[in-house]
Short mmCIF file of C-alpha atoms in Angstrom, two decimals:
data_model
loop_
_atom_site.label_atom_id
_atom_site.label_comp_id
_atom_site.label_asym_id
_atom_site.label_seq_id
_atom_site.Cartn_x
_atom_site.Cartn_y
_atom_site.Cartn_z
CA MET A 1 -3.47 90.37 26.36
CA ALA A 2 -6.49 88.06 26.48
CA SER A 3 -5.71 84.39 26.72
CA THR A 4 -6.11 82.30 23.60
CA SER A 5 -5.63 79.08 25.52
CA ARG A 6 -8.74 76.92 25.55
CA ILE A 7 -7.58 74.53 28.25
CA SER A 8 -7.85 74.23 32.01
CA VAL A 9 -5.01 72.65 33.98
CA LEU A 10 -5.31 70.95 37.36
CA ALA A 11 -2.26 69.68 39.21
CA SER A 12 -1.50 68.04 42.52
CA SER A 13 1.19 66.10 44.30
CA ARG A 14 -1.50 63.45 44.83
CA ALA A 15 -4.00 62.14 42.29
CA VAL A 16 -5.66 58.80 41.60
CA LEU A 17 -4.89 57.77 38.03
CA GLU A 18 -5.70 54.29 36.75
CA GLY A 19 -6.36 53.21 40.31
CA LYS A 20 -3.01 54.36 41.69
CA LEU A 21 -1.97 57.35 43.79
CA THR A 22 0.60 59.53 42.03
CA ALA A 23 1.53 63.12 41.30
CA ALA A 24 -0.29 64.43 38.25
CA THR A 25 -1.10 67.32 35.97
CA VAL A 26 -4.40 66.99 34.14
CA VAL A 27 -5.17 69.06 31.03
CA ILE A 28 -8.83 69.49 30.07
CA SER A 29 -10.20 71.04 26.89
CA GLN A 30 -12.65 73.85 27.60
CA ASP A 31 -14.30 73.14 24.24
CA SER A 32 -14.94 69.39 24.51
CA GLY A 33 -14.74 68.99 28.31
CA LYS A 34 -12.45 66.01 27.72
CA VAL A 35 -9.06 65.23 29.23
CA THR A 36 -6.47 65.89 26.52
CA SER A 37 -3.21 65.24 28.38
CA ILE A 38 -2.00 63.59 31.57
CA PHE A 39 1.44 64.07 33.12
CA HIS A 40 2.63 62.00 36.08
CA SER A 41 4.24 64.98 37.78
CA VAL A 42 3.31 68.48 38.85
CA LEU A 43 4.10 70.77 35.94
CA PRO A 44 4.39 74.49 36.71
CA ALA A 45 2.03 77.07 35.24
CA SER A 46 4.93 78.39 33.16
CA ASP A 47 4.83 75.20 31.07
CA PHE A 48 1.49 76.31 29.60
CA PRO A 49 0.49 79.25 27.41
CA PRO A 50 0.10 82.62 29.16
CA GLY A 51 -3.37 83.09 30.60
CA THR A 52 -4.08 79.37 30.92
CA THR A 53 -6.48 78.54 33.75
CA TYR A 54 -4.13 76.72 36.11
CA THR A 55 -4.59 75.49 39.70
CA ASP A 56 -2.17 73.46 41.77
CA HIS A 57 -4.33 71.76 44.40
CA SER A 58 -1.45 70.14 46.32
CA PRO A 59 -1.62 68.49 48.80
CA HIS A 60 -5.31 67.77 48.17
CA ILE A 61 -6.14 64.72 46.09
CA LEU A 62 -7.45 64.85 42.53
CA LEU A 63 -10.01 62.08 42.05
CA PRO A 64 -12.13 61.12 39.08
CA GLY A 65 -15.58 62.57 39.71
CA LEU A 66 -17.74 60.15 41.66
CA VAL A 67 -20.57 58.31 39.90
CA ASP A 68 -23.55 57.78 42.19
CA ALA A 69 -25.44 54.99 40.45
CA HIS A 70 -28.50 55.02 42.72
CA VAL A 71 -30.35 58.31 43.23
CA HIS A 72 -34.05 59.22 43.36
CA LEU A 73 -34.55 62.75 42.00
CA ASN A 74 -38.36 62.48 41.92
CA GLU A 75 -38.97 64.96 39.10
CA PRO A 76 -41.50 65.36 37.58
CA GLY A 77 -44.41 64.54 39.84
CA ARG A 78 -42.94 64.68 43.36
CA THR A 79 -40.78 67.78 43.15
CA GLU A 80 -41.76 68.73 46.71
CA TRP A 81 -39.60 65.74 47.71
CA GLU A 82 -36.60 66.42 45.46
CA GLY A 83 -35.78 67.78 42.02
CA PHE A 84 -33.04 67.95 39.42
CA TRP A 85 -31.78 71.38 40.52
CA THR A 86 -31.45 70.63 44.23
CA GLY A 87 -30.46 66.98 43.95
CA THR A 88 -27.68 67.52 41.43
CA ARG A 89 -26.43 70.61 43.27
CA ALA A 90 -26.04 68.47 46.40
CA ALA A 91 -24.20 65.87 44.34
CA ALA A 92 -21.76 68.43 42.97
CA PHE A 93 -21.05 69.74 46.48
CA GLY A 94 -19.75 66.29 47.43
CA GLY A 95 -17.63 65.61 44.34
CA VAL A 96 -20.29 63.52 42.57
CA THR A 97 -20.18 64.52 38.91
CA THR A 98 -22.63 61.91 37.57
CA VAL A 99 -25.86 60.60 39.05
CA ILE A 100 -28.13 57.91 37.66
CA ASP A 101 -31.78 58.53 38.44
CA MET A 102 -33.96 55.63 39.50
CA PRO A 103 -37.17 54.91 37.56
CA LEU A 104 -39.59 55.38 40.45
CA ASN A 105 -40.87 58.10 42.75
CA ALA A 106 -41.23 60.49 39.82
CA ILE A 107 -44.64 60.60 38.16
CA PRO A 108 -44.80 59.13 35.61
CA PRO A 109 -42.23 56.44 36.38
CA THR A 110 -39.62 55.59 33.75
CA THR A 111 -41.36 52.43 32.59
CA THR A 112 -42.17 53.66 29.07
CA VAL A 113 -40.38 55.64 26.40
CA ALA A 114 -42.95 58.39 26.86
CA GLY A 115 -42.20 58.50 30.59
CA LEU A 116 -38.45 58.72 29.89
CA LYS A 117 -38.91 61.59 27.46
CA GLU A 118 -41.04 63.46 29.96
CA LYS A 119 -38.33 63.05 32.59
CA VAL A 120 -35.57 64.17 30.21
CA GLN A 121 -37.60 67.23 29.31
CA ALA A 122 -38.13 68.05 32.98
CA ALA A 123 -34.36 67.94 33.56
CA GLN A 124 -33.47 70.51 30.90
CA GLY A 125 -31.51 73.45 32.27
CA LYS A 126 -31.63 72.16 35.85
CA CYS A 127 -28.63 69.83 36.19
CA TRP A 128 -25.38 70.79 37.90
CA VAL A 129 -23.82 67.43 36.98
CA ASP A 130 -24.31 64.76 34.34
CA VAL A 131 -27.50 62.75 34.77
CA GLY A 132 -28.40 59.34 33.40
CA PHE A 133 -31.65 57.42 33.74
CA TYR A 134 -32.70 53.88 34.53
CA GLY A 135 -35.80 52.22 33.16
CA GLY A 136 -38.18 50.20 35.28
CA ILE A 137 -39.66 46.73 34.94
CA VAL A 138 -43.25 46.42 36.11
CA PRO A 139 -46.00 43.97 35.20
CA GLY A 140 -47.03 44.42 31.58
CA ASN A 141 -44.28 46.71 30.23
CA VAL A 142 -42.03 44.14 28.57
CA SER A 143 -42.71 45.64 25.12
CA GLU A 144 -41.18 48.94 26.32
CA LEU A 145 -37.86 47.48 27.45
CA ARG A 146 -35.91 47.27 24.20
CA PRO A 147 -37.13 50.71 23.04
CA LEU A 148 -35.95 52.12 26.37
CA VAL A 149 -32.49 50.61 25.77
CA GLN A 150 -32.43 52.28 22.36
CA GLU A 151 -33.35 55.59 23.99
CA GLY A 152 -30.29 55.31 26.26
CA VAL A 153 -31.37 54.11 29.71
CA ARG A 154 -28.43 52.83 31.74
CA GLY A 155 -30.19 49.71 33.07
CA PHE A 156 -33.48 48.49 34.54
CA LYS A 157 -34.80 48.05 38.05
CA GLY A 158 -37.65 45.98 39.43
CA PHE A 159 -39.04 45.28 42.91
CA LEU A 160 -39.84 41.86 44.29
CA VAL A 161 -41.81 43.49 47.11
CA ASP A 162 -44.08 46.51 47.38
CA SER A 163 -42.16 49.59 46.21
CA GLY A 164 -44.08 52.01 48.38
CA VAL A 165 -45.63 53.91 45.45
CA PRO A 166 -48.68 52.59 43.56
CA GLU A 167 -47.45 53.48 40.07
CA PHE A 168 -44.48 51.09 40.37
CA PRO A 169 -45.87 47.66 41.34
CA ALA A 170 -43.80 44.62 42.23
CA VAL A 171 -42.92 42.02 39.62
CA SER A 172 -43.56 38.29 39.75
CA ALA A 173 -41.22 35.54 38.62
CA THR A 174 -43.16 35.48 35.35
CA ASP A 175 -42.51 39.19 34.83
CA ILE A 176 -38.83 38.73 35.59
CA ALA A 177 -38.56 35.85 33.13
CA LEU A 178 -40.19 37.93 30.40
CA ALA A 179 -37.84 40.84 31.09
CA MET A 180 -34.79 38.59 31.03
CA ALA A 181 -35.84 37.09 27.72
CA ALA A 182 -36.46 40.52 26.21
CA LEU A 183 -33.13 41.93 27.38
CA ALA A 184 -31.01 38.80 26.96
CA ASP A 185 -28.88 40.22 24.15
CA GLU A 186 -29.16 43.91 24.94
CA PRO A 187 -26.26 46.05 26.27
CA THR A 188 -27.85 46.70 29.63
CA THR A 189 -28.10 45.53 33.24
CA LEU A 190 -31.13 44.14 35.07
CA MET A 191 -31.28 45.21 38.72
CA PHE A 192 -33.50 44.24 41.61
CA HIS A 193 -34.69 45.51 44.95
CA ALA A 194 -34.25 42.09 46.50
CA GLU A 195 -36.67 41.65 49.37
CA MET A 196 -39.36 39.02 49.29
CA ILE A 197 -41.51 37.25 51.83
CA PRO A 198 -40.55 33.56 51.79
CA PRO A 199 -43.48 31.27 50.99
CA VAL A 200 -44.76 29.04 53.76
CA SER A 201 -44.66 26.15 51.28
CA ASP A 202 -43.79 25.54 47.64
CA SER A 203 -47.46 25.59 46.78
CA VAL A 204 -47.70 29.27 47.64
CA GLY A 205 -45.49 30.00 44.67
CA ASP A 206 -45.47 33.42 43.10
CA ASP A 207 -48.30 34.88 45.14
CA VAL A 208 -45.88 35.92 47.87
CA GLN A 209 -44.36 38.56 45.57
CA TRP A 210 -47.48 40.59 45.00
CA SER A 211 -47.21 43.73 47.10
CA LEU A 212 -47.93 41.96 50.36
CA PRO A 213 -47.01 43.93 53.49
CA PRO A 214 -43.98 42.91 55.54
CA LEU A 215 -44.47 40.56 58.44
CA ALA A 216 -47.06 41.73 60.95
CA PRO A 217 -45.20 43.76 63.56
CA VAL A 218 -44.74 42.21 66.97
CA GLY A 219 -44.03 44.98 69.43
CA PRO A 220 -44.41 48.76 69.68
CA LEU A 221 -44.46 50.42 66.26
CA ASN A 222 -42.06 53.16 67.34
CA GLU A 223 -39.35 50.71 68.38
CA TYR A 224 -36.67 50.16 65.78
CA ALA A 225 -36.28 46.55 66.89
CA THR A 226 -39.90 45.92 65.90
CA PHE A 227 -39.33 47.33 62.42
CA LEU A 228 -36.06 45.45 61.95
CA ALA A 229 -37.67 42.15 62.94
CA SER A 230 -40.41 42.70 60.36
CA ARG A 231 -37.89 42.70 57.48
CA PRO A 232 -35.43 39.95 58.39
CA SER A 233 -32.38 38.93 56.39
CA SER A 234 -34.33 35.98 55.01
CA PHE A 235 -36.31 38.43 52.85
CA GLU A 236 -33.14 39.37 50.98
CA PHE A 237 -31.82 35.83 50.83
CA TYR A 238 -35.03 34.43 49.38
CA ALA A 239 -35.43 37.21 46.81
CA ILE A 240 -31.86 36.72 45.57
CA ALA A 241 -32.43 32.97 45.37
CA GLN A 242 -35.50 33.62 43.22
CA ILE A 243 -33.53 35.87 40.87
CA LEU A 244 -30.69 33.37 40.58
CA SER A 245 -33.15 30.58 39.80
CA LEU A 246 -34.13 32.51 36.66
CA ALA A 247 -30.65 33.65 35.58
CA HIS A 248 -30.29 30.79 33.08
CA ILE A 249 -32.89 32.48 30.87
CA ALA A 250 -30.37 35.18 29.91
CA PRO A 251 -26.89 33.92 30.80
CA ASN A 252 -25.14 36.89 29.16
CA LEU A 253 -27.29 39.56 30.80
CA PRO A 254 -25.56 41.27 33.74
CA LEU A 255 -27.67 41.15 36.91
CA HIS A 256 -27.29 43.44 39.88
CA ILE A 257 -28.64 43.56 43.44
CA VAL A 258 -29.27 47.09 44.66
CA HIS A 259 -28.66 48.20 48.26
CA LEU A 260 -27.61 44.82 49.68
CA SER A 261 -27.97 44.94 53.43
CA ALA A 262 -27.97 41.33 54.71
CA ILE A 263 -24.64 39.52 54.94
CA GLU A 264 -26.51 36.18 54.95
CA ALA A 265 -26.99 36.60 51.20
CA ILE A 266 -23.27 36.98 50.46
CA PRO A 267 -22.43 33.23 50.24
CA LEU A 268 -25.34 32.76 47.85
CA LEU A 269 -24.03 35.50 45.57
CA ARG A 270 -20.44 34.26 45.79
CA GLU A 271 -21.50 30.75 44.82
CA ALA A 272 -23.46 32.05 41.84
CA ILE A 273 -20.49 34.12 40.65
CA ALA A 274 -18.20 31.10 41.01
CA ASN A 275 -20.65 29.17 38.83
CA GLY A 276 -20.48 31.78 36.08
CA VAL A 277 -23.58 33.86 36.80
CA LYS A 278 -23.04 37.48 35.86
CA ILE A 279 -24.24 39.15 39.04
CA THR A 280 -22.90 41.92 41.26
CA ALA A 281 -24.17 43.82 44.27
CA GLU A 282 -23.96 47.28 45.74
CA THR A 283 -24.30 48.48 49.29
CA CYS A 284 -24.94 51.96 50.66
CA PHE A 285 -23.20 54.57 52.75
CA HIS A 286 -25.81 54.24 55.49
CA TYR A 287 -25.37 50.49 55.83
CA LEU A 288 -21.61 50.99 56.21
CA SER A 289 -21.83 53.76 58.80
CA LEU A 290 -25.04 53.25 60.83
CA ALA A 291 -26.00 50.33 63.05
CA ALA A 292 -29.32 49.21 64.51
CA GLU A 293 -27.98 49.27 68.08
CA ASN A 294 -27.56 53.05 67.88
CA ILE A 295 -30.96 53.96 66.41
CA ARG A 296 -33.28 55.54 68.94
CA ASN A 297 -36.89 54.47 69.16
CA GLY A 298 -39.04 56.81 67.10
CA ASP A 299 -36.13 58.11 65.03
CA THR A 300 -37.70 57.43 61.66
CA ARG A 301 -34.91 59.29 59.85
CA HIS A 302 -33.22 55.88 59.87
CA LYS A 303 -36.07 54.01 58.21
CA CYS A 304 -35.12 52.50 54.87
CA CYS A 305 -35.72 49.20 53.11
CA PRO A 306 -33.90 46.89 53.42
CA PRO A 307 -33.29 48.09 56.96
CA ILE A 308 -30.11 49.17 58.67
CA ARG A 309 -28.97 46.05 60.51
CA SER A 310 -26.61 45.21 63.38
CA LYS A 311 -23.02 46.33 63.91
CA THR A 312 -21.91 42.75 63.29
CA ASN A 313 -23.75 42.81 59.97
CA GLN A 314 -22.10 46.14 59.11
CA ASP A 315 -18.67 44.64 59.78
CA GLY A 316 -19.55 41.78 57.44
CA LEU A 317 -20.46 44.21 54.67
CA TRP A 318 -17.12 45.97 55.08
CA GLU A 319 -15.29 42.64 55.00
CA GLU A 320 -16.93 41.69 51.72
CA LEU A 321 -16.46 45.14 50.22
CA THR A 322 -12.74 45.25 50.96
CA ASP A 323 -12.24 41.87 49.30
CA GLU A 324 -11.57 42.81 45.67
CA GLY A 325 -12.96 39.45 44.62
CA GLY A 326 -16.13 39.89 46.63
CA CYS A 327 -19.66 40.25 45.31
CA ILE A 328 -20.09 43.83 46.59
CA GLN A 329 -18.41 45.97 43.96
CA THR A 330 -19.98 49.40 44.41
CA VAL A 331 -21.15 51.83 47.09
CA VAL A 332 -24.00 54.26 46.36
CA SER A 333 -26.27 56.65 48.25
CA ASP A 334 -29.77 55.39 47.40
CA HIS A 335 -30.71 59.03 48.05
CA SER A 336 -34.45 58.78 48.63
CA PRO A 337 -35.88 61.92 50.24
CA CYS A 338 -39.41 62.93 51.08
CA THR A 339 -41.09 65.92 52.68
CA PRO A 340 -40.43 66.08 56.44
CA ASN A 341 -44.04 65.40 57.39
CA LEU A 342 -43.88 61.95 55.75
CA LYS A 343 -41.10 60.91 58.11
CA LEU A 344 -43.44 61.30 61.11
CA LEU A 345 -40.52 62.38 63.26
CA PRO A 346 -41.49 63.07 66.90
CA ALA A 347 -40.94 66.62 68.13
CA SER A 348 -38.59 65.33 70.84
CA ILE A 349 -36.21 64.12 68.11
CA GLU A 350 -36.88 66.81 65.52
CA ASN A 351 -36.31 69.63 68.03
CA PRO A 352 -34.45 68.03 70.93
CA THR A 353 -33.25 71.18 72.72
CA GLY A 354 -35.59 71.86 75.58
CA SER A 355 -38.41 69.96 73.95
CA ASP A 356 -39.19 67.96 77.07
CA HIS A 357 -39.96 71.16 78.96
CA VAL A 358 -42.32 72.74 76.45
CA HIS A 359 -45.96 72.82 77.50
CA LYS A 360 -48.05 70.84 75.04
CA THR A 361 -51.58 71.81 74.15
CA THR A 362 -54.23 69.26 73.30
CA THR A 363 -53.70 70.08 69.61
CA ASP A 364 -49.95 69.50 69.97
CA GLN A 365 -50.60 66.13 71.57
CA ASP A 366 -53.01 65.17 68.81
CA ASP A 367 -50.38 66.13 66.23
CA GLU A 368 -47.91 63.82 67.98
CA GLU A 369 -50.18 60.79 67.64
CA GLY A 370 -48.66 58.38 65.16
CA LYS A 371 -45.28 60.12 65.20
CA GLY A 372 -42.26 57.85 65.40
CA ASN A 373 -44.14 54.96 63.75
CA PHE A 374 -41.55 53.12 61.68
CA PHE A 375 -44.28 51.30 59.76
CA SER A 376 -46.15 54.42 58.61
CA ALA A 377 -43.15 56.69 57.96
CA TRP A 378 -41.63 56.98 54.49
CA GLY A 379 -38.59 54.77 54.05
CA GLY A 380 -35.52 56.46 52.64
CA VAL A 381 -32.23 58.12 53.60
CA SER A 382 -31.00 61.38 52.09
CA SER A 383 -27.24 61.45 51.50
CA VAL A 384 -26.37 62.35 47.90
CA GLY A 385 -23.11 64.28 47.95
CA LEU A 386 -22.17 63.12 51.45
CA GLY A 387 -20.90 59.66 50.54
CA LEU A 388 -17.20 60.46 50.19
CA PRO A 389 -16.82 62.05 53.65
CA ILE A 390 -19.05 59.36 55.19
CA LEU A 391 -16.90 56.54 53.81
CA TRP A 392 -13.63 58.26 54.62
CA THR A 393 -14.72 59.12 58.15
CA GLU A 394 -15.90 55.57 58.81
CA ALA A 395 -12.66 54.15 57.43
CA CYS A 396 -10.39 56.48 59.41
CA HIS A 397 -12.23 56.49 62.72
CA ASN A 398 -12.69 52.72 62.84
CA ASP A 399 -9.26 51.67 61.57
CA ARG A 400 -10.66 50.02 58.47
CA ASP A 401 -8.00 48.97 55.98
CA VAL A 402 -9.25 51.33 53.29
CA SER A 403 -7.28 53.51 50.88
CA ILE A 404 -8.47 56.40 48.76
CA GLU A 405 -7.87 54.15 45.76
CA ASP A 406 -10.43 51.74 47.20
CA VAL A 407 -13.00 54.52 47.51
CA VAL A 408 -12.43 55.55 43.89
CA ARG A 409 -12.89 51.95 42.77
CA TRP A 410 -16.18 51.54 44.69
CA CYS A 411 -17.71 54.96 43.99
CA SER A 412 -16.39 55.90 40.57
CA THR A 413 -14.63 53.24 38.50
CA ASN A 414 -16.99 50.37 39.26
CA THR A 415 -20.16 52.48 39.34
CA ALA A 416 -19.26 53.88 35.92
CA LYS A 417 -18.78 50.33 34.66
CA GLN A 418 -22.08 49.23 36.17
CA VAL A 419 -23.98 51.77 34.06
CA GLY A 420 -21.96 51.29 30.87
CA LEU A 421 -19.98 54.53 31.10
CA GLU A 422 -16.54 53.06 31.75
CA HIS A 423 -15.29 54.43 28.41
CA ARG A 424 -15.72 58.04 29.57
CA LYS A 425 -16.09 58.15 33.37
CA GLY A 426 -14.55 56.54 36.44
CA ASP A 427 -10.93 57.51 35.76
CA LEU A 428 -8.72 60.47 34.95
CA ALA A 429 -7.43 59.46 31.53
CA VAL A 430 -6.96 60.94 28.08
CA GLY A 431 -10.26 60.96 26.19
CA PHE A 432 -12.36 60.68 29.35
CA ASP A 433 -14.72 63.36 30.55
CA GLY A 434 -12.92 66.04 32.55
CA ASP A 435 -14.86 65.26 35.72
CA VAL A 436 -12.61 65.95 38.69
CA CYS A 437 -13.21 65.88 42.43
CA VAL A 438 -10.70 67.72 44.64
CA PHE A 439 -10.63 65.97 48.02
CA ASP A 440 -9.11 67.27 51.24
CA ASP A 441 -8.61 64.05 53.16
CA LYS A 442 -7.50 65.85 56.35
CA ALA A 443 -10.31 68.38 56.68
CA GLU A 444 -13.05 67.95 59.27
CA PHE A 445 -16.49 69.50 59.27
CA GLU A 446 -19.81 68.97 60.99
CA VAL A 447 -22.69 68.25 58.66
CA GLY A 448 -25.33 70.95 58.93
CA VAL A 449 -28.01 72.55 56.82
CA GLU A 450 -25.40 74.41 54.79
CA GLN A 451 -23.88 71.10 53.64
CA MET A 452 -27.19 69.42 52.86
CA LEU A 453 -28.11 71.09 49.58
CA PHE A 454 -30.75 68.53 48.62
CA ARG A 455 -34.36 69.58 49.07
CA ASN A 456 -35.22 67.29 52.00
#
């Protein structure tokens, strides 16, 4: 007899419910996709109607689906870099059931209602997981901000330094003030890529924010140390100070610092929070697992902005993250791919096996000119869908005091809250979306092409 049951049941001896590890049985409606019942024990299949879709995943852990609140999907306009189909498929592979797409790198950017609608149209029929969208703040688009809120964007992002793409210019303090005033009473969050060249004197003022290049490099352009020195921690500190100096304009508007990399900025953020400023920060999987000391010269796969800093800095990020009262509340991928040619990766790194013994023609040598240049290569790390194993591996292999409940808080509960979806995502609870990640915390695998389902 065909089943008349319209539910799916997932059970396990271990599940994270309301931030705690417990046994659980989760019942999900196949009609609404919502969780309809939760039991704090493993119920047998016989407790449900015949033919019910039932899986006991014990001893694997049932987690609320992860919410990656910082992803660049690049569609429309740069679909050779990434797209909705490939990017969201990669997310699903890693237990990420919701991604929030950043407003830049697609063409047009999401700085107008028209641009948002074009992006939403481009996503139709291509998404393996739920997708939300951020709006952007750029010079001159303040009149678009409230309409974008009404159209459903999950927040706004602006750059205080050159974004790397011409259609998304940096904002000045005047632009930020206008955006804060426009959004002061709106249910949204204002976020910033916080890097900024400090002025040489007060008289320089706002001019330092206008798409100026980083500091002139001192040293070989293929040495990571040269690149790192060109974007020092002071860039982040000064940019955050600028943002905080304007926070009084909209005291009720939540502010957020994306991809915080420099621990020197943490005391500044903590002081602001203690003084009542509504500001949080995120960091990224790559900052928590990679360190400057281990990056080979020419290995431009590691170029991102802000840069990957020292092992000591990494330890400081972990220390702040594991403090529940700290300013770093979320961990995200900042998945920002490009086509391989834009990374300018030298052949010796791209194809290391036997590469030193291959005879090079004059053409080959010409092709190698400029390769490994950290200043010319595209800045971005691809990792959507790999965050959970990256965090768990780093925590286990380095004896970090991290529980799976911590990971859920950083990558699901708090990220859902950051984008205003805490009423339906970030937990396994009745009435929430039935987004579930099944995690084998003991399994080991080596990341290869078959695990990297994103386009680049």
